[in-house]
CSV table of C-alpha atoms in Angstrom, one decimal:
chain,number,residue,atom,x,y,z
I,1,MET,CA,52.3,-100.5,-45.8
I,2,TYR,CA,54.8,-97.6,-46.1
I,3,LYS,CA,51.6,-95.2,-45.2
I,4,PHE,CA,50.4,-96.6,-42.6
I,5,PHE,CA,53.6,-96.7,-40.4
I,6,ALA,CA,54.2,-92.9,-41.9
I,7,LEU,CA,50.7,-92.0,-40.1
I,8,ILE,CA,52.0,-93.7,-36.9
I,9,ILE,CA,54.6,-91.8,-36.6
I,10,LEU,CA,53.1,-89.1,-37.5
I,11,CYS,CA,50.7,-89.9,-34.6
I,12,PHE,CA,52.8,-90.5,-31.9
I,13,SER,CA,54.9,-87.1,-32.7
I,14,SER,CA,51.8,-85.5,-32.4
I,15,HIS,CA,50.5,-86.7,-29.3
I,16,TYR,CA,53.7,-86.7,-27.6
I,17,GLY,CA,56.2,-83.9,-29.6
I,18,PHE,CA,53.9,-81.5,-30.3
I,19,ALA,CA,51.3,-81.7,-28.8
I,20,ASN,CA,48.2,-78.0,-28.0
I,21,ASP,CA,49.0,-77.5,-24.2
I,22,VAL,CA,46.0,-76.2,-22.7
I,23,VAL,CA,47.3,-74.2,-19.8
I,24,ARG,CA,44.4,-73.0,-17.3
I,25,TYR,CA,44.4,-70.7,-15.0
I,26,VAL,CA,42.3,-68.0,-11.8
I,27,TYR,CA,40.8,-65.0,-13.0
I,28,SER,CA,38.3,-63.8,-10.9
I,29,LYS,CA,35.3,-61.9,-12.6
I,30,GLU,CA,33.9,-59.9,-9.3
I,31,TYR,CA,37.8,-59.1,-8.3
I,32,PRO,CA,39.9,-59.0,-11.1
I,33,ASP,CA,43.4,-57.4,-10.4
I,34,PRO,CA,45.2,-56.1,-13.4
I,35,LYS,CA,48.4,-56.4,-12.5
I,36,ASN,CA,48.1,-59.9,-13.5
I,37,SER,CA,47.7,-58.9,-17.0
I,38,TYR,CA,52.0,-58.9,-16.5
I,39,PHE,CA,52.5,-62.4,-15.6
I,40,VAL,CA,49.7,-63.2,-18.5
I,41,GLU,CA,51.7,-61.6,-21.3
I,42,LEU,CA,54.9,-63.2,-19.2
I,43,LEU,CA,53.8,-66.4,-19.3
I,44,THR,CA,52.6,-65.6,-23.2
I,45,LEU,CA,56.2,-64.7,-24.3
I,46,ALA,CA,57.3,-68.7,-22.3
I,47,MET,CA,55.0,-70.2,-24.1
I,48,ASP,CA,55.6,-68.1,-27.5
I,49,ALA,CA,59.8,-69.3,-26.6
I,50,SER,CA,59.1,-72.3,-26.5
I,51,LYS,CA,56.6,-73.2,-29.2
I,52,GLY,CA,60.0,-74.9,-31.6
I,53,GLU,CA,60.7,-78.0,-29.3
I,54,PHE,CA,57.4,-78.1,-27.6
I,55,GLY,CA,54.7,-76.8,-30.0
I,56,ASP,CA,51.1,-74.9,-30.1
I,57,TYR,CA,49.4,-73.6,-26.9
I,58,THR,CA,45.8,-72.8,-25.6
I,59,LEU,CA,45.5,-70.3,-22.7
I,60,GLU,CA,42.4,-70.7,-21.0
I,61,PRO,CA,41.6,-68.2,-17.8
I,62,VAL,CA,39.4,-69.9,-15.5
I,63,ALA,CA,36.8,-68.1,-13.3
I,64,ILE,CA,37.0,-69.7,-10.2
I,65,GLU,CA,37.5,-66.9,-7.1
I,66,MET,CA,39.4,-68.1,-4.6
I,67,ALA,CA,42.6,-67.3,-2.0
I,68,GLN,CA,45.7,-67.7,-2.7
I,69,GLU,CA,46.6,-70.1,-1.3
I,70,ARG,CA,43.1,-72.5,-1.7
I,71,SER,CA,44.6,-71.9,-5.8
I,72,SER,CA,48.1,-73.5,-5.1
I,73,ALA,CA,45.6,-76.5,-3.0
I,74,MET,CA,44.5,-77.0,-6.2
I,75,LEU,CA,47.5,-77.0,-8.1
I,76,GLU,CA,49.1,-79.5,-6.0
I,77,ARG,CA,45.1,-81.7,-6.4
I,78,GLY,CA,45.5,-81.2,-10.3
I,79,GLU,CA,42.3,-79.9,-10.1
I,80,TYR,CA,40.4,-76.8,-12.5
I,81,ILE,CA,44.1,-75.0,-13.2
I,82,ASP,CA,47.7,-76.1,-14.4
I,83,ILE,CA,48.8,-73.0,-13.2
I,84,ALA,CA,50.1,-69.9,-10.7
I,85,TRP,CA,52.1,-68.0,-9.5
I,86,ARG,CA,52.7,-66.9,-5.9
I,87,MET,CA,55.5,-66.1,-3.1
I,88,THR,CA,57.5,-68.8,-3.1
I,89,SER,CA,58.3,-70.8,0.7
I,90,ALA,CA,60.2,-73.1,1.0
I,91,ASP,CA,57.5,-75.0,1.7
I,92,LEU,CA,55.8,-74.2,-1.7
I,93,GLU,CA,58.3,-75.6,-3.3
I,94,GLN,CA,58.0,-79.1,-2.1
I,95,ARG,CA,54.6,-79.0,-2.3
I,96,LEU,CA,54.1,-78.1,-6.6
I,97,SER,CA,57.6,-77.2,-8.7
I,98,ALA,CA,58.2,-74.5,-9.2
I,99,ILE,CA,60.0,-72.6,-12.1
I,100,TYR,CA,63.0,-70.6,-10.9
I,101,VAL,CA,62.3,-67.3,-12.5
I,102,PRO,CA,61.8,-64.2,-10.0
I,103,LEU,CA,59.3,-63.6,-12.6
I,104,LEU,CA,59.0,-59.3,-11.0
I,105,LYS,CA,62.8,-59.3,-10.7
I,106,GLY,CA,62.7,-59.4,-6.7
I,107,MET,CA,60.4,-56.4,-6.8
I,108,MET,CA,57.6,-58.0,-4.2
I,109,GLY,CA,60.0,-58.0,-1.9
I,110,TYR,CA,61.0,-53.9,-1.8
I,111,ARG,CA,57.5,-52.4,0.0
I,112,ILE,CA,56.2,-49.5,0.6
I,113,PHE,CA,53.1,-48.5,2.5
I,114,ILE,CA,49.5,-46.8,2.1
I,115,ILE,CA,49.0,-44.9,5.1
I,116,ARG,CA,45.4,-43.4,6.2
I,117,SER,CA,45.0,-39.7,5.1
I,118,GLY,CA,46.6,-37.2,7.2
I,119,GLU,CA,48.8,-38.9,9.2
I,120,GLN,CA,52.2,-39.2,7.7
I,121,SER,CA,53.4,-37.3,11.0
I,122,LYS,CA,53.5,-41.0,12.1
I,123,PHE,CA,56.0,-42.4,9.9
I,124,PRO,CA,59.0,-39.2,10.4
I,125,LYS,CA,62.1,-39.4,8.8
I,126,THR,CA,63.0,-40.4,12.0
I,127,LEU,CA,61.1,-43.7,12.7
I,128,SER,CA,63.9,-46.8,14.1
I,129,LEU,CA,63.3,-50.1,12.6
I,130,ASN,CA,61.8,-50.8,15.7
I,131,ASP,CA,59.8,-47.9,16.0
I,132,LEU,CA,58.0,-49.0,13.2
I,133,LYS,CA,57.8,-52.9,14.8
I,134,LYS,CA,55.6,-51.0,17.7
I,135,ILE,CA,52.9,-49.1,15.0
I,136,THR,CA,50.7,-52.2,14.1
I,137,VAL,CA,50.8,-53.1,10.4
I,138,GLY,CA,47.7,-55.1,8.0
I,139,GLN,CA,48.9,-58.2,5.6
I,140,GLY,CA,46.4,-61.1,4.6
I,141,TYR,CA,45.5,-64.3,6.0
I,142,ASN,CA,48.4,-66.8,4.2
I,143,TRP,CA,50.4,-64.6,2.6
I,144,PRO,CA,54.3,-65.6,3.2
I,145,ASP,CA,54.5,-61.7,4.0
I,146,SER,CA,53.0,-62.2,7.1
I,147,ASP,CA,55.1,-64.6,8.7
I,148,ILE,CA,58.3,-62.6,7.6
I,149,LEU,CA,56.9,-59.5,9.5
I,150,ARG,CA,56.1,-62.4,12.4
I,151,TYR,CA,58.9,-63.4,12.1
I,152,ASN,CA,60.8,-60.1,12.4
I,153,HIS,CA,58.9,-59.4,15.5
I,154,PHE,CA,56.2,-56.8,14.0
I,155,GLU,CA,52.3,-55.6,15.8
I,156,LEU,CA,50.6,-57.7,13.3
I,157,VAL,CA,46.6,-57.6,11.8
I,158,GLU,CA,45.3,-59.6,9.4
I,159,GLY,CA,43.0,-60.0,7.4
I,160,TYR,CA,41.1,-61.2,3.8
I,161,ASP,CA,43.1,-59.9,1.1
I,162,ILE,CA,39.7,-58.1,0.0
I,163,HIS,CA,39.3,-56.7,3.2
I,164,LEU,CA,42.3,-55.0,3.9
I,165,LEU,CA,41.4,-51.4,3.0
I,166,LYS,CA,38.7,-51.2,4.4
I,167,MET,CA,40.3,-52.8,7.7
I,168,LEU,CA,43.0,-50.3,7.7
I,169,GLY,CA,40.6,-47.1,7.0
I,170,LYS,CA,38.7,-48.8,10.2
I,171,LYS,CA,41.4,-48.5,12.1
I,172,ARG,CA,42.5,-51.8,12.4
I,173,PHE,CA,46.2,-51.1,12.2
I,174,ASP,CA,48.4,-47.6,11.3
I,175,TYR,CA,49.4,-49.2,7.0
I,176,PHE,CA,49.7,-51.9,4.8
I,177,PRO,CA,52.7,-52.2,3.3
I,178,ARG,CA,52.5,-53.0,-0.2
I,179,ALA,CA,55.0,-53.8,-3.8
I,180,ILE,CA,56.6,-50.7,-4.6
I,181,HIS,CA,54.7,-51.0,-8.0
I,182,GLU,CA,50.4,-52.3,-5.8
I,183,PRO,CA,49.6,-49.0,-3.6
I,184,TRP,CA,48.9,-46.9,-6.9
I,185,LEU,CA,46.2,-49.1,-8.5
I,186,GLU,CA,44.9,-49.6,-4.7
I,187,ILE,CA,44.4,-46.3,-4.2
I,188,THR,CA,43.7,-44.1,-7.2
I,189,GLU,CA,40.8,-41.6,-6.5
I,190,ASN,CA,40.4,-43.2,-3.4
I,191,LEU,CA,41.5,-39.8,-0.7
I,192,ASN,CA,41.1,-41.9,2.0
I,193,TYR,CA,44.3,-42.6,1.9
I,194,VAL,CA,48.2,-42.2,0.3
I,195,VAL,CA,51.5,-43.4,0.3
I,196,GLU,CA,53.6,-42.6,2.8
I,197,ASN,CA,56.7,-41.0,1.6
I,198,ASN,CA,60.1,-42.2,3.8
I,199,PHE,CA,60.6,-45.4,4.5
I,200,VAL,CA,60.5,-48.9,2.9
I,201,LEU,CA,61.2,-52.5,3.4
I,202,LYS,CA,63.0,-54.9,1.9
I,203,TYR,CA,63.4,-58.9,1.8
I,204,THR,CA,64.0,-60.7,-0.7
I,205,SER,CA,60.6,-62.4,-1.7
I,206,PRO,CA,59.9,-63.6,-5.2
I,207,ILE,CA,58.0,-64.6,-7.5
I,208,TYR,CA,57.6,-67.6,-9.6
I,209,PHE,CA,54.9,-69.8,-12.0
I,210,PHE,CA,54.4,-73.1,-10.3
I,211,VAL,CA,53.3,-75.9,-11.8
I,212,ASN,CA,51.9,-78.9,-10.7
I,213,SER,CA,54.7,-81.5,-9.8
I,214,ASN,CA,53.4,-84.1,-12.0
I,215,ASN,CA,53.4,-81.7,-14.6
I,216,LYS,CA,56.6,-83.5,-15.9
I,217,ARG,CA,56.0,-81.3,-19.8
I,218,LEU,CA,54.7,-77.7,-18.9
I,219,LYS,CA,57.7,-77.8,-16.2
I,220,GLN,CA,59.8,-78.7,-18.9
I,221,ARG,CA,58.0,-76.0,-21.6
I,222,LEU,CA,58.4,-73.7,-19.2
I,223,ASP,CA,62.1,-73.8,-18.0
I,224,LYS,CA,62.6,-73.5,-21.7
I,225,GLY,CA,60.4,-70.7,-22.0
I,226,MET,CA,61.7,-68.8,-19.4
I,227,GLY,CA,65.8,-69.3,-20.0
I,228,ILE,CA,65.1,-68.3,-23.8
I,229,LEU,CA,63.7,-64.5,-22.3
I,230,VAL,CA,65.9,-64.0,-19.5
I,231,GLU,CA,68.9,-64.9,-21.8
I,232,SER,CA,67.6,-63.4,-25.3
I,233,GLY,CA,66.9,-60.1,-22.4
I,234,VAL,CA,62.9,-60.3,-23.7
I,235,MET,CA,62.2,-60.4,-20.3
I,236,SER,CA,64.1,-58.4,-18.7
I,237,LYS,CA,62.8,-56.1,-22.0
I,238,LEU,CA,58.7,-56.5,-20.3
I,239,PHE,CA,58.9,-55.6,-17.0
I,240,GLN,CA,61.3,-52.0,-18.4
I,241,GLN,CA,58.2,-51.3,-20.7
I,242,HIS,CA,55.3,-52.9,-19.3
I,243,GLU,CA,52.2,-50.9,-18.4
I,244,ILE,CA,52.4,-51.8,-14.1
I,245,THR,CA,56.4,-52.1,-14.1
I,246,SER,CA,57.4,-49.4,-16.6
I,247,GLY,CA,59.8,-46.8,-14.2
I,248,ILE,CA,58.0,-47.7,-11.1
I,249,ILE,CA,62.0,-46.7,-9.2
I,250,ALA,CA,61.6,-43.9,-10.3
I,251,LYS,CA,57.8,-43.4,-9.0
I,252,ALA,CA,58.2,-44.7,-5.6
I,253,LYS,CA,60.8,-42.9,-4.7
I,254,LEU,CA,63.7,-44.9,-3.4
I,255,ASP,CA,66.5,-43.4,-3.8
I,256,GLN,CA,65.0,-41.2,-1.0
I,257,ARG,CA,63.4,-43.6,0.9
I,258,LYS,CA,64.8,-45.4,4.6
I,259,VAL,CA,65.5,-48.4,3.5
I,260,PHE,CA,65.0,-51.4,6.4
I,261,GLU,CA,65.9,-54.9,5.7
I,262,LEU,CA,64.7,-57.7,7.0
I,263,GLU,CA,64.7,-61.2,7.0
I,264,ASN,CA,63.1,-63.4,4.9
I,265,PRO,CA,62.9,-66.8,7.0
I,266,LEU,CA,61.6,-68.8,4.5
I,267,LEU,CA,64.2,-69.0,1.2
I,268,SER,CA,64.5,-72.3,0.3
I,269,GLU,CA,69.0,-72.6,-0.2
I,270,HIS,CA,67.6,-72.9,-4.0
I,271,THR,CA,66.2,-69.8,-4.3
I,272,LYS,CA,69.0,-68.4,-1.5
I,273,LYS,CA,71.5,-69.6,-4.6
I,274,LEU,CA,70.1,-67.4,-7.6
I,275,ILE,CA,70.2,-64.7,-5.4
I,276,ALA,CA,74.4,-64.3,-6.9
I,277,ASP,CA,72.8,-63.6,-10.6
I,278,LYS,CA,72.6,-60.6,-11.5
I,279,ARG,CA,70.1,-61.3,-14.7
I,280,LEU,CA,67.6,-62.0,-12.3
I,281,TRP,CA,67.3,-59.0,-9.6
I,282,LEU,CA,65.2,-56.1,-9.8
I,283,SER,CA,68.5,-53.0,-10.0
I,284,VAL,CA,67.8,-50.3,-7.5
I,285,GLU,CA,70.4,-47.7,-8.2
């Protein structure tokens, strides 16, 4: 009889306390993005940090080609994937459960421009913010950045993310703002484009991990794991050392750029409260 109850307890503990959590995320075979390696590594560290309480896990890339908004819709319906990393908005935080740690320390809110080669003269140091707003800018359909630029009265052209560089080359617009770690990979060895030298747009726009609102276990696990990474300094160490983010402030020469600060109308009250926690954000000093 004792052995019978012991077996029941073991099975119960294994299923509820130490289940093998399978966490599926989108992986694009057709348009692989090397920048995603940072998020996958951070996710791995968070899952590892929570193993003592939640047990083993398996990360499973799912080869589905989908735009950002479609991945959010899939996650909301509980189909195919269990997690996504997205720039946040109050609306997205209503639809999904956010893990409230800015994964890139707010770096997505520092935007420098990809422009056509030979056109730096369109962006002289004397350019004002109002002048810049009159120069046509390109961003992606369903990107929060498009809503932010539109709210701040920029002359905006939208396109699908995989076509935006080609649209810039065809003069559909004149500059393509990217987070400070992004342009270098995107225009490597492409002589048609360069990084603009003089300006940076700045707005608060953290990327969070998001999970389905009904997936309480994964939400709790990631809250635990990410909390450990922040408190221990492991997340900051990864940010400083990862090939995608290492040395990027110096590379972007932020200290030599004029900063234009924009308002982000998409922020939730919860996100606004996080701004005071300096551990979570990029310091450009």
